[in-house]
Amino acid sequence: MKNRKILLAEKEIPTHWYNIVHDMPNKPLPPLHPGTLQPIGPEALAPLFPMELIKQEVSTEKWVEIPDEIRDVYALWRPTPMFRAYNLEKILDSPAKIYYKYEGVSPSGSHKPNTAVAQAYYNKQEGVKRITTETGAGQWGSALSFACNLFGIECEVYMVKISYQQKPYRKIMMNTWGAKVYASPTNLTEAGKKILSKNPNSPGSLGIAISEAVERAATDDETKYALGSVLNHVLMHQTVIGQEAVVQMEKAGDLPDVVVAPFGGGSNFAGISFPFLRLNLEEGKKIRCIASEPASCPKLTKGVFRYDFGDTVGMTPLLPMYTLGHTFVPAPIHAGGLRYHGAGVIVSQLLKDKLIEARAHDQLECFEAGVLFAKAEGIIPAPETNHAIATALQEVERCKREGKSETILIHLCGHGNFDLAAYENYLSGNLQKHEITQAEIDAAIALIDTPEIAA
Ligand SMILES: *Cc1c(COP(=O)(O)O)cnc(C)c1O
C-alpha cells in the first residue's frame, strides 16, 4: 500500500510564528493617516486592537513565541494532515507529484481558527468584553465565534448579506457557539445606513461589513475588533500551516517546486507559503508560490499597487496594497471569502518585488476543478479552495507540455460541506461564467482618490 498520509505528532505543533517581514528585502511601506497622509504609529490602532496584537502588527522580530494556552487549543486539530494525491495524479495522468495540506479538519472547517484563537486569547488577556467582526462566506465569523466562546468573550458578527442568504448553516454554527450575527449592511451603524440609503438592495461586501464592525468597536470602550485576514499579525498566525508543511514535505522526502493557495486577503496563502519563501530567502531555494484569485475580483492580476482604504466607507488607515479601489463591489460569486477589493500589505509588497506570483480563474473553471478533486480525493473543497486547485491543474498541464516531473503542493485550506448550495448551482448548470471587463476595472480604479506610490 502506498503511503498517502504524512502525519506529525502533537509535540510537533510549531512553537513560534514566523514573521517574514524580518527577511523581506523591501520592507512594507507604512500605513498612512487618511487626513494628514503622514505615517501612523501603533497607538492609532489602540481603540481597535489589544496592545499585544498591535506589537505583533509592527514587529520585525523573525520569530514570535506562541503561548502555551494557544498551542493547547491548537492541539484540538493541529498538526493538520498532509496527503499525497495519488488518485488525482492518476486521473490527470500527471507527470507531477501532487500533495495537499488540509486545514479543513479544524472545528470550523478552515484555516481561520489559527488566528481566531490567538486573537481571542490576547483580547482576553487584556480584559476585552466583546469582539466585533465581519464575515464573508461565514468561515471567519464561525472561527471567531468558536474561539471567543472558548475564552469567554462575546462575539458580534456582521455577515455579508449575500452570504447570509446563501449560507444559513454558517450562521447557525456561529449561533451555536454563542455569537450574534447580523446581515450587513444593517441599520445598526452609520456606515450601514449610508450604504442602504444609496442602495437598499445592496448584496453587501466584505468592505462594507468591515466598516460596520470597525465603527461598533471604535464607538464602544469595552468592544474591540478582529480581522480575519489582510493584517500582518493575522498572516503571521497562519504560518503554523507552512511550518508543519515544510516538515511534512521533508518527511515525504520531497520539496515542492510550486505551492498554490487561494487568495482573499492573503492569510491562508501567507500561512502555507511564507515558511517556504523563507527557504527561498535564506537558502536560495526557488520554490514558486502562486496566489489564486477569482477573475471577477482580480486585484492581484489586474489591480494597482497604491495606498487605499481597507474598508468601503473609508474609516481605516491607508494601506499600500494591490487594490481595485475601496468602493469596488465584486459580483456575488460563490467564493464569498475572495470577494475583497484589496490585499494584505506584506503579500502586496512580495508581489511587487516578484517574489510571489498570482493567477485569476473564472468560477466555472474553479468548480470544475473542485468537483474533479472531490471525485478523486473524496474531500469536497470550499469554493475558495477550488481556485488553488484550478491553478494546480494548469501547472500539471504545464509540466506535461514541458516534460517535467515537478512537485506541486496545494493548500486545501477548507472543506465545502456548508457550501453545497454553490455546488448545487454548478451541478445543475446554473452557475454563470463571470469575468469583469477591463472597462469595469478601469472605472473602479479611477475612483481611487488616495495617494499614488512613486515607482
Ligand atoms: C477566508 C477564506 C479564504 C480567503 O481568505 P484568505 O485570508 O485569503 O485566506 C480562502 N479560503 C477559505 C476556505 C477561507 O475560509
JSON list of C-alpha atoms in Angstrom, two decimals, residues 6 82 84 89 95-100 242-260 272-289 398-399 405-410:
[
{"chain": "A", "resi": 6, "resn": "ILE", "atom": "CA", "xyz": [2.11, 12.45, 6.09]},
{"chain": "A", "resi": 82, "resn": "MET", "atom": "CA", "xyz": [-0.79, 16.37, 4.52]},
{"chain": "A", "resi": 84, "resn": "ARG", "atom": "CA", "xyz": [-0.15, 12.73, -1.42]},
{"chain": "A", "resi": 89, "resn": "GLU", "atom": "CA", "xyz": [-2.35, 12.23, -10.15]},
{"chain": "A", "resi": 95, "resn": "PRO", "atom": "CA", "xyz": [3.89, 13.74, -14.50]},
{"chain": "A", "resi": 96, "resn": "ALA", "atom": "CA", "xyz": [3.95, 16.00, -11.41]},
{"chain": "A", "resi": 97, "resn": "LYS", "atom": "CA", "xyz": [3.64, 14.75, -7.85]},
{"chain": "A", "resi": 98, "resn": "ILE", "atom": "CA", "xyz": [0.72, 16.43, -6.10]},
{"chain": "A", "resi": 99, "resn": "TYR", "atom": "CA", "xyz": [0.40, 16.94, -2.34]},
{"chain": "A", "resi": 100, "resn": "TYR", "atom": "CA", "xyz": [-2.19, 18.79, -0.33]},
{"chain": "A", "resi": 242, "resn": "GLY", "atom": "CA", "xyz": [3.53, 26.19, 6.33]},
{"chain": "A", "resi": 243, "resn": "GLN", "atom": "CA", "xyz": [5.95, 25.31, 9.11]},
{"chain": "A", "resi": 244, "resn": "GLU", "atom": "CA", "xyz": [4.19, 21.99, 9.54]},
{"chain": "A", "resi": 245, "resn": "ALA", "atom": "CA", "xyz": [4.11, 21.57, 5.77]},
{"chain": "A", "resi": 246, "resn": "VAL", "atom": "CA", "xyz": [7.88, 22.11, 5.46]},
{"chain": "A", "resi": 247, "resn": "VAL", "atom": "CA", "xyz": [8.48, 19.31, 7.99]},
{"chain": "A", "resi": 248, "resn": "GLN", "atom": "CA", "xyz": [5.90, 17.07, 6.31]},
{"chain": "A", "resi": 249, "resn": "MET", "atom": "CA", "xyz": [7.48, 17.54, 2.88]},
{"chain": "A", "resi": 250, "resn": "GLU", "atom": "CA", "xyz": [10.85, 16.65, 4.42]},
{"chain": "A", "resi": 251, "resn": "LYS", "atom": "CA", "xyz": [9.31, 13.50, 5.92]},
{"chain": "A", "resi": 252, "resn": "ALA", "atom": "CA", "xyz": [7.95, 12.63, 2.49]},
{"chain": "A", "resi": 253, "resn": "GLY", "atom": "CA", "xyz": [11.45, 13.11, 1.11]},
{"chain": "A", "resi": 254, "resn": "ASP", "atom": "CA", "xyz": [10.29, 15.90, -1.19]},
{"chain": "A", "resi": 255, "resn": "LEU", "atom": "CA", "xyz": [10.34, 19.65, -1.63]},
{"chain": "A", "resi": 256, "resn": "PRO", "atom": "CA", "xyz": [7.64, 21.49, -3.61]},
{"chain": "A", "resi": 257, "resn": "ASP", "atom": "CA", "xyz": [8.55, 23.30, -6.82]},
{"chain": "A", "resi": 258, "resn": "VAL", "atom": "CA", "xyz": [5.20, 25.06, -6.71]},
{"chain": "A", "resi": 259, "resn": "VAL", "atom": "CA", "xyz": [2.95, 26.00, -3.79]},
{"chain": "A", "resi": 260, "resn": "VAL", "atom": "CA", "xyz": [-0.59, 27.15, -4.66]},
{"chain": "A", "resi": 272, "resn": "ILE", "atom": "CA", "xyz": [1.28, 27.94, 3.66]},
{"chain": "A", "resi": 273, "resn": "SER", "atom": "CA", "xyz": [3.78, 29.88, 1.56]},
{"chain": "A", "resi": 274, "resn": "PHE", "atom": "CA", "xyz": [5.81, 32.11, 3.90]},
{"chain": "A", "resi": 275, "resn": "PRO", "atom": "CA", "xyz": [7.71, 29.23, 5.54]},
{"chain": "A", "resi": 276, "resn": "PHE", "atom": "CA", "xyz": [8.63, 28.01, 2.02]},
{"chain": "A", "resi": 277, "resn": "LEU", "atom": "CA", "xyz": [9.55, 31.56, 0.94]},
{"chain": "A", "resi": 278, "resn": "ARG", "atom": "CA", "xyz": [11.85, 31.57, 3.98]},
{"chain": "A", "resi": 279, "resn": "LEU", "atom": "CA", "xyz": [13.76, 28.76, 2.29]},
{"chain": "A", "resi": 280, "resn": "ASN", "atom": "CA", "xyz": [13.99, 30.91, -0.86]},
{"chain": "A", "resi": 281, "resn": "LEU", "atom": "CA", "xyz": [15.19, 33.96, 1.06]},
{"chain": "A", "resi": 282, "resn": "GLU", "atom": "CA", "xyz": [17.57, 32.11, 3.40]},
{"chain": "A", "resi": 283, "resn": "GLU", "atom": "CA", "xyz": [18.88, 29.26, 1.29]},
{"chain": "A", "resi": 284, "resn": "GLY", "atom": "CA", "xyz": [18.32, 30.47, -2.27]},
{"chain": "A", "resi": 285, "resn": "LYS", "atom": "CA", "xyz": [15.71, 27.79, -2.99]},
{"chain": "A", "resi": 286, "resn": "LYS", "atom": "CA", "xyz": [13.47, 28.56, -5.97]},
{"chain": "A", "resi": 287, "resn": "ILE", "atom": "CA", "xyz": [10.03, 27.49, -4.81]},
{"chain": "A", "resi": 288, "resn": "ARG", "atom": "CA", "xyz": [7.30, 29.27, -6.79]},
{"chain": "A", "resi": 289, "resn": "CYS", "atom": "CA", "xyz": [4.38, 30.44, -4.66]},
{"chain": "A", "resi": 398, "resn": "ARG", "atom": "CA", "xyz": [2.48, 22.89, -17.98]},
{"chain": "A", "resi": 399, "resn": "CYS", "atom": "CA", "xyz": [4.54, 20.01, -16.60]},
{"chain": "A", "resi": 405, "resn": "SER", "atom": "CA", "xyz": [8.13, 15.98, -13.24]},
{"chain": "A", "resi": 406, "resn": "GLU", "atom": "CA", "xyz": [7.76, 18.65, -10.58]},
{"chain": "A", "resi": 407, "resn": "THR", "atom": "CA", "xyz": [6.20, 18.60, -7.13]},
{"chain": "A", "resi": 408, "resn": "ILE", "atom": "CA", "xyz": [3.07, 20.67, -6.53]},
{"chain": "A", "resi": 409, "resn": "LEU", "atom": "CA", "xyz": [1.69, 21.47, -3.08]},
{"chain": "A", "resi": 410, "resn": "ILE", "atom": "CA", "xyz": [-1.94, 22.61, -2.91]}
]
